[in-house]
Coordinates of C-alpha atoms and ligand atoms in Angstrom, one line a residue:
X981 CA 10.0 24.0 -2.0
X982 CA 6.9 21.4 -2.3
X983 CA 5.9 19.8 1.4
X984 CA 7.3 16.3 1.4
X985 CA 5.6 13.0 1.5
X986 CA 7.2 9.9 2.7
X987 CA 5.5 6.4 3.2
X988 CA 6.7 2.8 3.8
X989 CA 5.6 -0.4 3.3
X990 CA 6.4 -3.3 5.5
X991 CA 9.2 -5.5 4.0
X992 CA 8.5 -8.6 3.3
X993 CA 10.3 -11.6 4.3
X994 CA 11.6 -13.6 1.5
X995 CA 11.0 -17.2 3.1
X996 CA 8.3 -17.5 0.4
X997 CA 7.2 -15.5 -2.6
X998 CA 4.7 -12.6 -3.0
X999 CA 1.7 -13.1 -2.9
X1000 CA -1.6 -11.1 -2.9
X1001 CA -1.7 -10.0 1.0
X1002 CA 1.8 -8.6 0.3
X1003 CA 0.7 -6.7 -2.8
X1004 CA -2.5 -5.5 -1.2
X1005 CA -0.3 -3.0 1.2
X1006 CA 2.3 -2.1 -1.7
X1007 CA -0.8 -1.4 -3.6
X1008 CA -2.3 1.1 -1.1
X1009 CA 0.9 2.6 -0.4
X1010 CA 1.4 3.3 -4.2
X1011 CA -1.8 5.0 -4.6
X1012 CA -1.7 7.2 -1.7
X1013 CA 1.6 7.6 -3.3
X1014 CA 0.4 8.9 -6.7
X1015 CA -2.5 10.4 -5.3
X1016 CA 0.3 13.2 -3.5
X1017 CA 2.2 13.2 -6.3
X1018 CA -0.8 14.6 -7.9
X1019 CA -1.2 17.1 -5.0
X1020 CA 1.8 18.1 -6.0
X1021 CA 4.1 16.8 -3.1
X1022 CA 7.3 15.6 -3.2
X1023 CA 6.9 11.8 -2.7
X1024 CA 9.3 9.1 -1.7
X1025 CA 8.1 5.4 -1.2
X1026 CA 10.1 3.0 0.1
X1027 CA 9.5 -0.9 -0.1
X1028 CA 11.8 -3.8 0.5
X1029 CA 12.7 -7.1 2.1
X1030 CA 13.4 -8.4 5.2
X1031 CA 16.3 -10.5 4.4
X1032 CA 17.8 -12.0 7.9
X1033 CA 16.5 -14.1 10.7
X1034 CA 15.7 -18.2 11.7
X1035 CA 13.0 -18.4 9.0
X1036 CA 15.4 -17.4 6.1
X1037 CA 18.2 -19.5 7.3
X1038 CA 15.9 -22.5 7.8
X1039 CA 14.1 -22.2 3.9
X1040 CA 17.7 -21.4 2.5
X1041 CA 19.2 -24.7 4.1
X1042 CA 16.3 -26.6 2.9
X1043 CA 17.0 -25.4 -0.8
X1044 CA 20.7 -26.2 -0.2
X1045 CA 22.2 -22.9 -0.9
X1046 CA 23.4 -19.8 0.9
X1047 CA 20.8 -17.6 2.8
X1048 CA 22.4 -14.8 0.5
X1049 CA 21.8 -16.8 -2.6
X1050 CA 18.0 -17.3 -1.5
X1051 CA 17.8 -13.7 -0.9
X1052 CA 19.4 -12.7 -3.8
X1053 CA 17.1 -14.7 -6.0
X1054 CA 13.6 -14.1 -4.0
X1055 CA 14.2 -10.5 -4.1
X1056 CA 14.4 -10.4 -7.7
X1057 CA 11.3 -12.1 -7.4
X1058 CA 9.4 -9.5 -5.4
X1059 CA 10.8 -6.6 -7.5
X1060 CA 9.4 -8.3 -10.6
X1061 CA 5.9 -8.7 -9.0
X1062 CA 5.9 -5.4 -8.0
X1063 CA 6.7 -4.4 -11.5
X1064 CA 4.2 -6.2 -12.7
X1065 CA 1.6 -4.6 -10.7
X1066 CA 2.7 -0.9 -11.2
X1067 CA 4.5 -0.2 -8.1
X1068 CA 6.3 3.0 -8.5
X1069 CA 8.9 2.6 -5.4
X1070 CA 11.7 5.2 -5.2
X1071 CA 14.1 2.6 -3.2
X1072 CA 13.9 -0.8 -2.7
X1073 CA 15.6 -1.9 0.4
X1074 CA 17.1 -4.9 1.5
X1075 CA 18.6 -5.1 4.9
X1076 CA 21.4 -7.0 3.7
X1077 CA 22.1 -3.9 1.6
X1078 CA 25.4 -2.5 3.0
X1079 CA 24.2 1.0 3.8
X1080 CA 21.4 -0.6 6.2
X1081 CA 23.9 -3.2 8.1
X1082 CA 26.5 0.1 9.0
X1083 CA 23.3 2.0 10.0
X1084 CA 22.0 -1.4 12.5
X1085 CA 25.6 -1.7 14.1
X1086 CA 25.7 2.2 14.6
X1087 CA 22.2 2.2 16.1
X1088 CA 23.5 -0.9 18.3
X1089 CA 26.3 0.7 19.7
X1090 CA 25.0 4.1 20.2
X1091 CA 22.1 2.6 22.1
X1092 CA 24.8 0.3 24.2
X1093 CA 26.9 3.4 25.2
X1094 CA 23.9 5.4 26.6
X1095 CA 23.1 2.2 28.6
X1096 CA 19.5 1.4 27.1
X1097 CA 20.8 -1.4 25.7
X1098 CA 22.3 -4.2 28.4
X1099 CA 23.2 -8.0 28.4
X1100 CA 21.1 -10.5 30.7
X1101 CA 20.6 -14.0 30.3
X1102 CA 17.1 -15.2 29.5
X1103 CA 14.5 -17.8 28.9
X1104 CA 11.6 -17.2 26.7
X1105 CA 9.0 -18.3 24.2
X1106 CA 10.3 -18.0 20.5
X1107 CA 7.6 -17.8 17.6
X1108 CA 9.9 -18.4 14.5
X1109 CA 6.8 -17.7 12.6
X1110 CA 6.7 -13.7 14.1
X1111 CA 10.3 -13.8 14.9
X1112 CA 9.8 -13.0 18.1
X1113 CA 9.4 -13.7 21.4
X1114 CA 5.7 -13.8 23.1
X1115 CA 4.9 -13.9 26.3
X1116 CA 2.4 -16.5 28.1
X1117 CA -0.6 -14.0 27.5
X1118 CA 0.2 -13.5 23.8
X1119 CA -0.9 -17.6 23.1
X1120 CA -4.3 -19.0 22.5
X1121 CA -6.2 -20.9 24.8
X1122 CA -3.8 -24.2 23.1
X1123 CA -0.4 -22.4 24.1
X1124 CA 0.0 -21.2 20.1
X1125 CA 0.8 -18.1 18.5
X1126 CA -2.6 -16.5 17.6
X1127 CA -1.1 -15.5 13.9
X1128 CA 0.8 -18.5 12.9
X1129 CA -0.9 -21.4 14.7
X1130 CA 2.0 -23.2 16.4
X1131 CA 3.6 -23.5 19.8
X1132 CA 6.6 -21.1 20.5
X1133 CA 10.0 -22.7 21.5
X1134 CA 11.3 -22.3 24.7
X1135 CA 14.6 -20.7 24.6
X1136 CA 17.4 -20.0 27.1
X1137 CA 19.8 -17.8 26.2
X1138 CA 22.3 -14.6 27.1
X1139 CA 21.0 -12.2 24.7
X1140 CA 21.0 -7.9 25.0
X1141 CA 18.2 -6.0 25.9
X1142 CA 16.9 -2.6 25.2
X1143 CA 15.1 -0.7 28.1
X1144 CA 11.7 -0.3 26.4
X1145 CA 10.6 -0.2 30.0
X1146 CA 12.0 3.0 30.1
X1147 CA 10.2 4.5 27.2
X1148 CA 6.7 3.3 28.0
X1149 CA 5.1 6.3 29.7
X1150 CA 6.4 8.5 27.1
X1151 CA 5.1 5.8 24.3
X1152 CA 1.7 5.8 26.4
X1153 CA 1.4 9.6 26.5
X1154 CA 2.4 10.3 22.7
X1155 CA 0.1 7.7 21.5
X1156 CA -3.0 9.7 23.7
X1157 CA -2.3 12.9 22.6
X1158 CA -1.6 12.1 19.0
X1159 CA -5.1 10.8 17.8
X1160 CA -3.4 10.4 14.2
X1161 CA -0.7 8.6 14.9
X1162 CA -2.3 4.9 15.0
X1163 CA -5.0 4.5 12.1
X1164 CA -7.6 3.3 11.8
X1165 CA -8.0 4.9 15.6
X1166 CA -9.6 2.1 16.8
X1167 CA -6.5 0.3 16.6
X1168 CA -4.8 2.3 19.6
X1169 CA -6.5 0.8 22.3
X1170 CA -5.5 -2.7 21.3
X1171 CA -1.4 -1.2 21.8
X1172 CA -2.3 0.6 24.9
X1173 CA -3.8 -2.5 26.3
X1174 CA -0.3 -4.0 25.3
X1175 CA 1.7 -1.3 26.8
X1176 CA 0.6 -1.9 30.1
X1177 CA 2.3 -5.1 30.6
X1178 CA 5.2 -4.1 28.4
X1179 CA 9.2 -5.2 29.7
X1180 CA 12.3 -5.1 28.3
X1181 CA 12.7 -6.6 24.9
X1182 CA 16.1 -9.1 23.7
X1183 CA 17.6 -7.2 20.5
X1184 CA 20.0 -9.9 20.1
X1185 CA 20.0 -13.8 19.7
X1186 CA 22.9 -16.0 20.4
X1187 CA 24.6 -17.3 17.1
X1188 CA 24.5 -21.0 18.3
X1189 CA 20.8 -20.8 17.6
X1190 CA 20.5 -18.2 14.4
X1191 CA 23.9 -17.5 12.5
X1192 CA 21.9 -15.4 9.8
X1193 CA 21.8 -11.9 10.6
X1194 CA 24.0 -8.5 11.3
X1195 CA 26.9 -9.4 13.7
X1196 CA 26.7 -7.4 16.9
X1197 CA 29.3 -5.3 17.2
X1198 CA 32.3 -6.2 19.0
X1199 CA 30.9 -9.9 20.4
X1200 CA 31.5 -12.3 18.0
X1201 CA 28.8 -14.6 20.0
X1202 CA 25.6 -12.5 19.0
X1203 CA 23.6 -11.2 16.0
X1204 CA 21.5 -8.5 16.2
X1205 CA 17.8 -9.5 16.4
X1206 CA 15.4 -9.0 13.3
X1207 CA 13.3 -6.8 14.3
X1208 CA 15.4 -4.0 15.3
X1209 CA 17.4 -4.7 12.1
X1210 CA 13.8 -4.9 10.0
X1211 CA 12.6 -1.8 11.7
X1212 CA 15.2 0.6 11.2
X1213 CA 14.9 0.2 7.4
X1214 CA 12.8 3.0 7.3
X1215 CA 15.5 5.6 8.6
X1216 CA 18.6 3.6 6.5
X1217 CA 16.2 4.1 3.3
X1218 CA 16.3 7.8 3.4
X1219 CA 19.5 8.4 4.0
X1220 CA 20.0 8.3 8.0
X1221 CA 23.6 8.0 8.4
X1222 CA 25.0 8.4 4.5
X1223 CA 22.9 11.0 3.0
X1224 CA 21.9 14.1 6.0
X1225 CA 19.9 16.1 3.3
X1226 CA 18.0 13.1 2.2
X1227 CA 17.4 12.3 5.4
X1228 CA 16.6 15.4 6.4
X1229 CA 13.8 16.2 3.4
X1230 CA 11.9 13.3 4.2
X1231 CA 12.2 12.4 7.8
X1232 CA 10.0 12.0 9.9
X1233 CA 7.9 9.7 7.7
X1234 CA 4.2 10.4 7.0
X1235 CA 2.9 7.2 6.8
X1236 CA 4.5 3.4 7.8
X1237 CA 1.8 1.3 6.1
X1238 CA 1.7 -2.1 7.7
X1239 CA -0.7 -5.2 8.1
X1240 CA -2.9 -5.3 11.4
X1241 CA -0.8 -8.5 12.5
X1242 CA 2.9 -6.3 13.2
X1243 CA 1.5 -2.7 14.7
X1244 CA 2.7 -3.7 18.2
X1245 CA 6.4 -3.9 16.6
X1246 CA 6.1 -0.4 14.8
X1247 CA 3.7 1.5 17.3
X1248 CA 5.7 0.2 20.3
X1249 CA 9.1 -1.5 19.8
X1250 CA 10.0 0.5 16.8
X1251 CA 8.4 4.2 18.8
X1252 CA 11.0 3.2 22.1
X1253 CA 14.1 2.7 19.5
X1254 CA 13.5 6.2 18.2
X1255 CA 12.9 8.1 21.4
X1256 CA 15.9 6.0 22.6
X1257 CA 17.8 7.5 19.4
X1258 CA 16.3 11.1 20.1
X1259 CA 15.4 10.9 16.3
X1260 CA 11.5 12.4 15.5
X1261 CA 8.7 10.0 15.5
X1262 CA 6.8 8.9 12.4
X1263 CA 3.3 11.0 12.0
X1264 CA 0.8 8.4 11.3
X1265 CA 1.3 4.1 11.5
X1266 CA -1.5 2.5 9.0
X1267 CA -2.5 -1.0 10.3
X1268 CA -4.4 -2.2 7.7
X1269 CA -6.6 -5.6 7.7
X1270 CA -5.7 -8.9 5.9
X1271 CA -7.0 -10.3 2.8
X1272 CA -8.3 -13.9 2.9
X1273 CA -8.9 -16.3 -0.3
X1274 CA -12.7 -17.5 -0.3
X1275 CA -12.9 -16.4 3.8
X1276 CA -9.8 -18.6 4.4
X1277 CA -6.6 -17.3 5.8
X1278 CA -3.7 -18.0 2.8
X1279 CA -1.0 -20.8 3.7
X1280 CA 1.4 -22.9 2.3
X1281 CA -0.2 -25.4 4.1
X1282 CA -3.6 -24.9 2.6
X1283 CA -1.9 -24.5 -0.8
X1284 CA -4.1 -21.3 -1.2
X1285 CA -1.7 -18.9 -1.8
X1286 CA -2.4 -16.6 -4.9
X1287 CA 0.0 -14.3 -6.6
X1288 CA -0.2 -11.5 -8.4
X1289 CA 1.4 -12.6 -11.9
X1290 CA -0.7 -16.0 -11.6
X1291 CA -4.1 -13.8 -11.4
X1292 CA -2.8 -11.6 -14.4
X1293 CA -2.1 -14.6 -16.1
X1294 CA -5.2 -16.9 -15.4
X1295 CA -7.5 -14.2 -16.3
X1296 CA -5.3 -12.8 -19.3
X1297 CA -4.9 -9.2 -17.8
X1298 CA -2.6 -6.5 -19.6
X1299 CA -1.9 -5.0 -16.6
X1300 CA -3.0 -4.9 -13.0
X1301 CA -5.6 -2.5 -12.6
X1302 CA -8.3 -4.5 -12.1
X1303 CA -6.6 -6.5 -8.9
X1304 CA -5.5 -2.9 -8.1
X1305 CA -9.3 -2.2 -8.1
X1306 CA -10.4 -4.9 -6.7
X1307 CA -7.8 -4.8 -3.1
X1308 CA -8.8 -1.5 -2.8
X1309 CA -12.7 -2.0 -2.6
X1310 CA -12.8 -5.8 -1.2
X1311 CA -13.7 -4.0 2.4
X1312 CA -13.5 -0.5 4.1
X1313 CA -9.6 0.4 4.1
X1314 CA -7.9 -0.7 7.8
X1315 CA -10.4 -3.9 7.9
X1316 CA -10.1 -7.3 6.4
X1317 CA -10.9 -7.9 3.2
X1318 CA -11.5 -11.3 0.7
X1319 CA -11.0 -12.3 -2.4
X1320 CA -12.6 -14.8 -4.4
X1321 CA -12.8 -15.6 -8.3
X1322 CA -16.4 -14.9 -8.7
X1323 CA -16.0 -11.9 -6.4
X1324 CA -13.1 -10.5 -8.8
X1325 CA -15.3 -10.9 -11.7
X1326 CA -18.4 -9.4 -10.8
X1327 CA -17.0 -6.6 -9.0
X1328 CA -14.6 -5.5 -12.0
X1329 CA -17.2 -6.2 -14.3
X1330 CA -19.8 -4.3 -13.1
X1331 CA -17.6 -1.5 -12.1
X1332 CA -14.8 -0.9 -14.6
X1333 CA -16.4 -2.5 -17.6
X1334 CA -20.1 -1.0 -17.3
X1335 CA -20.3 1.6 -14.9
X1336 CA -17.0 3.2 -16.1
X1337 CA -16.0 2.0 -19.2
X1338 CA -19.5 1.9 -21.1
X1339 CA -20.2 5.1 -20.2
X1340 CA -17.1 6.3 -22.0
X1341 CA -17.6 4.3 -24.7
X1342 CA -21.4 5.1 -25.7
X1343 CA -21.0 8.6 -25.2
X1344 CA -17.6 8.6 -27.7
X1345 CA -20.1 6.8 -29.9
X1346 CA -22.7 9.1 -29.8
X1347 CA -20.1 12.0 -30.3
X1348 CA -19.4 10.2 -33.4
X1349 CA -22.7 9.7 -34.6
X1350 CA -24.3 12.7 -34.0
X1351 CA -21.4 15.3 -33.8
X1352 CA -18.7 13.5 -36.2
X1353 CA -16.5 13.1 -33.2
X1354 CA -16.6 16.8 -32.5
X1355 CA -16.9 18.7 -29.5
X1356 CA -18.6 21.4 -30.8
X1357 CA -18.4 25.5 -29.5
X1358 CA -22.1 25.3 -28.4
X1359 CA -21.4 22.0 -26.4
X1360 CA -19.4 23.8 -24.0
X1361 CA -21.1 24.2 -20.3
X1362 CA -20.0 25.7 -17.4
X1363 CA -19.9 24.6 -13.6
X1364 CA -22.8 25.9 -12.9
X1365 CA -25.2 22.6 -13.7
X1366 CA -25.4 20.2 -11.2
X1367 CA -23.2 17.2 -12.5
X1368 CA -20.2 19.7 -12.5
X1369 CA -21.1 20.9 -9.2
X1370 CA -20.7 17.3 -8.1
X1371 CA -17.9 16.7 -10.1
X1372 CA -15.9 19.1 -8.5
X1373 CA -17.2 18.2 -5.2
X1374 CA -16.4 15.0 -5.5
X1375 CA -12.8 15.9 -6.7
X1376 CA -12.5 17.8 -2.7
X1377 CA -13.9 14.7 -0.9
X1378 CA -11.8 12.5 -3.0
X1379 CA -8.8 14.6 -1.1
X1380 CA -10.5 14.8 2.0
X1381 CA -10.9 10.7 2.4
X1382 CA -7.1 10.2 0.9
X1383 CA -5.9 12.9 3.9
X1384 CA -7.2 10.2 6.5
X1385 CA -5.7 6.9 4.0
X1386 CA -9.8 6.0 3.3
X1387 CA -8.6 5.1 0.3
X1388 CA -11.6 2.5 -0.4
X1389 CA -14.0 5.5 0.5
X1390 CA -12.0 7.6 -1.7
X1391 CA -12.6 5.4 -4.8
X1392 CA -16.5 4.7 -3.7
X1393 CA -16.8 8.4 -3.7
X1394 CA -15.7 8.3 -7.9
X1395 CA -17.9 5.8 -8.4
X1396 CA -20.7 7.4 -7.0
X1397 CA -20.0 10.3 -9.3
X1398 CA -19.8 7.5 -12.2
X1399 CA -23.2 6.2 -11.3
X1400 CA -24.8 9.6 -11.0
X1401 CA -23.6 10.2 -14.6
X1402 CA -25.0 7.1 -16.0
X1403 CA -28.5 8.2 -14.3
X1404 CA -27.7 11.3 -15.5
X1405 CA -27.2 9.6 -19.6
X1406 CA -30.4 7.9 -18.8
X1407 CA -32.8 10.9 -17.7
X1408 CA -31.9 13.4 -20.4
X1409 CA -31.6 10.5 -23.3
X1410 CA -29.3 12.3 -25.8
X1411 CA -30.3 9.9 -28.3
X1412 CA -34.2 11.3 -28.5
X1413 CA -32.3 14.8 -28.3
X1414 CA -30.6 13.9 -31.0
X1415 CA -33.9 13.4 -33.0
X1416 CA -34.6 17.2 -33.3
X1417 CA -32.5 20.3 -34.7
X1418 CA -33.3 21.9 -31.4
X1419 CA -32.5 18.6 -29.1
X1420 CA -29.4 18.6 -31.0
X1421 CA -28.1 21.5 -29.2
X1422 CA -29.1 20.3 -26.0
X1423 CA -27.6 16.5 -26.5
X1424 CA -24.3 17.9 -27.3
X1425 CA -24.5 19.4 -24.1
X1426 CA -25.2 16.3 -22.1
X1427 CA -22.3 14.4 -24.2
X1428 CA -20.0 17.6 -23.0
X1429 CA -21.2 17.5 -19.3
X1430 CA -20.6 13.3 -19.3
X1431 CA -17.0 13.2 -21.3
X1432 CA -16.3 16.2 -19.2
X1433 CA -17.4 14.0 -15.9
X1434 CA -15.3 11.4 -17.1
X1435 CA -12.3 13.2 -17.2
X1436 CA -12.8 14.3 -13.6
X1437 CA -13.2 10.5 -12.8
X1438 CA -9.7 9.5 -14.9
X1439 CA -8.1 11.4 -12.9
X1440 CA -9.5 11.2 -9.7
X1441 CA -9.0 7.3 -10.1
X1442 CA -5.6 7.7 -11.6
X1443 CA -3.6 6.5 -8.5
X1444 CA -5.9 3.3 -8.3
X1445 CA -6.1 2.5 -12.2
X1446 CA -3.4 4.1 -13.9
X1447 CA -3.4 2.6 -17.1
X1448 CA -7.2 2.7 -17.8
X1449 CA -7.3 6.4 -16.7
X1450 CA -4.9 7.1 -19.3
X1451 CA -6.5 5.5 -21.9
X1452 CA -9.5 7.1 -20.6
X1453 CA -7.8 10.3 -20.4
X1454 CA -6.1 9.5 -24.3
X1455 CA -10.0 8.8 -25.7
X1456 CA -10.8 12.1 -24.5
X1457 CA -8.6 13.9 -26.8
X1458 CA -5.9 14.5 -24.4
X1459 CA -1.9 13.4 -25.7
X1460 CA -0.3 14.1 -22.3
X1461 CA 0.9 11.5 -19.4
X1462 CA -2.0 11.6 -17.2
X1463 CA 0.4 11.0 -14.3
X1464 CA 1.4 14.5 -14.8
X1465 CA -1.9 16.3 -14.1
X1466 CA -2.2 18.0 -10.8
X1467 CA -5.2 18.1 -8.7
X1468 CA -5.0 21.9 -8.1
X1469 CA -5.5 22.6 -11.8
X1470 CA -8.6 20.1 -11.8
X1471 CA -11.3 22.5 -13.4
X1472 CA -14.6 22.0 -15.1
X1473 CA -14.4 22.8 -18.6
X1474 CA -10.9 21.9 -19.7
X1475 CA -12.2 19.4 -22.7
X1476 CA -11.4 20.7 -25.8
X1477 CA -13.8 21.8 -29.0
X1478 CA -12.9 20.0 -32.2
X1479 CA -12.5 16.8 -33.3
X1480 CA -11.5 14.4 -30.6
X1481 CA -13.2 10.2 -31.7
X1482 CA -13.2 8.7 -34.4
X1483 CA -14.2 5.0 -35.5
X1484 CA -10.5 4.2 -34.8
X1485 CA -10.1 6.3 -31.2
X1486 CA -12.7 4.5 -29.4
X1487 CA -12.2 1.4 -27.7
X1488 CA -13.1 -0.2 -24.5
X1489 CA -11.0 0.9 -21.9
X1490 CA -11.4 -2.2 -19.8
X1491 CA -12.8 -5.7 -21.2
X1492 CA -15.1 -7.7 -19.2
X1493 CA -13.2 -11.0 -17.4
X1494 CA -13.8 -13.8 -18.9
X1495 CA -15.2 -16.1 -16.7
X1496 CA -14.2 -19.8 -18.2
X1497 CA -10.2 -19.2 -18.4
X1498 CA -9.5 -18.5 -15.7
X1499 CA -10.2 -21.5 -12.6
X1500 CA -7.8 -24.2 -13.7
X1501 CA -4.4 -22.4 -14.6
X1502 CA -4.6 -20.0 -11.4
X1503 CA -2.4 -22.0 -8.9
Ligands
MSP1444 N1 9.2 -8.7 7.9 C1 8.3 -8.1 8.5 C2 7.7 -6.7 8.4 C3 8.8 -6.1 8.7 S1 8.6 -4.5 8.8 C4 9.7 -3.5 9.3 C5 6.8 -9.0 7.8 N2 6.8 -9.1 6.8 S2 5.8 -10.4 6.2 O1 6.0 -10.8 4.8 O2 5.7 -11.6 7.1 O3 4.2 -9.4 6.0 C6 5.1 -8.1 5.4 C7 3.5 -7.0 5.3 O4 2.4 -8.1 4.5 C8 2.9 -7.3 6.7 O5 2.5 -6.0 7.0 C9 1.8 -8.2 7.0 O6 0.7 -7.6 7.2 C10 1.4 -7.8 5.2 N3 0.7 -9.3 4.9 C11 1.1 -10.7 5.1 N4 -0.1 -11.2 4.2 C12 -1.3 -10.8 4.1 C13 -2.5 -10.9 3.8 N5 -2.6 -11.9 3.8 N6 -3.3 -9.7 3.8 C14 -2.9 -8.4 3.9 N7 -1.9 -7.9 4.2 C15 -0.7 -9.1 4.5 O7 5.9 -8.7 9.0

């Protein structure tokens, strides 16, 4: 049986529409999922929406519709957005799904029975943006939530509490003894710091303050607080209560892919809940950085929120490959990145159109010109050449980078190979070689080397740019679906002899972005 790989994304609040920040995370998870499928793993990718809580209740109220109607509409928008950018998920979970509601109530009852949940009255500072109580220590110098730049509201309520403090030492121990548990590793220190002062946490809210949520079992006045509801989506999603076989197959989760702003909830609260439920812990929580727009935080009030669909429309893109590529290379994975029209155009034109696309195009054109589009028997080279070795080494490096979630760095390895191949073409000058009969044989070998390298690059970049990679693969004379190619089978020398290119088959795999069209249409 194939080894499994279970990866989740954060589930998005549906009080707004999907933007490229949300997309960033879904793309990262999708890339890892696709890569590990290429490695023969049995993959499950879970994404979805977080639909309860005061924020969503208020948004629905403002729209004059019920929260459920609002969530039904908005979750469809999220699904459409993910389809447009090729997020190939296995389940889209909604926290309003029946099986999820059942699971959350079951968990609540179990913890109550165990004595890990108790009722107590409470005065706290609530931030609607975080949907969380903050302590005075969490606030900035103006008394505001640092993430949402708003003063939290003082709330006095009778709530149910989870005995997080009981698990504090075990959580600290787990983090200290599992270096891959929180990635990038440098983020673990900040969590260990926060754990020092951790207290029991509220897991319910009074219906006097918020009505839109999952009812606390046997208590008509309380609803379950959103983070307990939201976090447990990760176990509902693979059938914790309803499909034991599925659950045993995929749990524990390999990677929770989340933003840096919600690491505390994942690496402290979630772990506490799981420990209390005696459920195995996830293997890795990866906290990615944030995408800014023109170096500014995206926000509705600034009017600088960009959706993936609007970008595709503005640049008249057929698919989202260039957006996927740009977002994943704008900063080392884990750090904050930035989007600007200028950087986007410059980067994808340079890397996808020039480096990758032109290389393929001009090599195939030479193959057509000098060999009538045919790979001759005498063109075949073995894996002893420097370029073949580099291609095979790149495949190994890419795997190693993906193993530690270094998506940007994995992509860079392939681009280095492409750069090197461009240089190889310029150095060997196949157009000069083609001038003599003796040189023509050498020219055939050079073109073969380049095209073989392009095959490696296409397959290795497939998780990032699936559509462009498929085109590369087809233009190299393969009819197969690139998705089905396994990395274990990636070896030098697979390119077939015979005619692979004709005037009709040679097309640019990526068209340069036109600079003028974009500007105004985007918002
Ligand atoms: N609903 C919670 C998550 C619950 S997970 C059990 C939430 N939702 S959110 O809609 O605010 O954010 C969803 C994800 O998108 C988070 O991981 C968040 O970090 C990420 N991002 C939101 N804005 C982002 C950027 N500008 N850039 C990158 N990621 C961003 O938090």
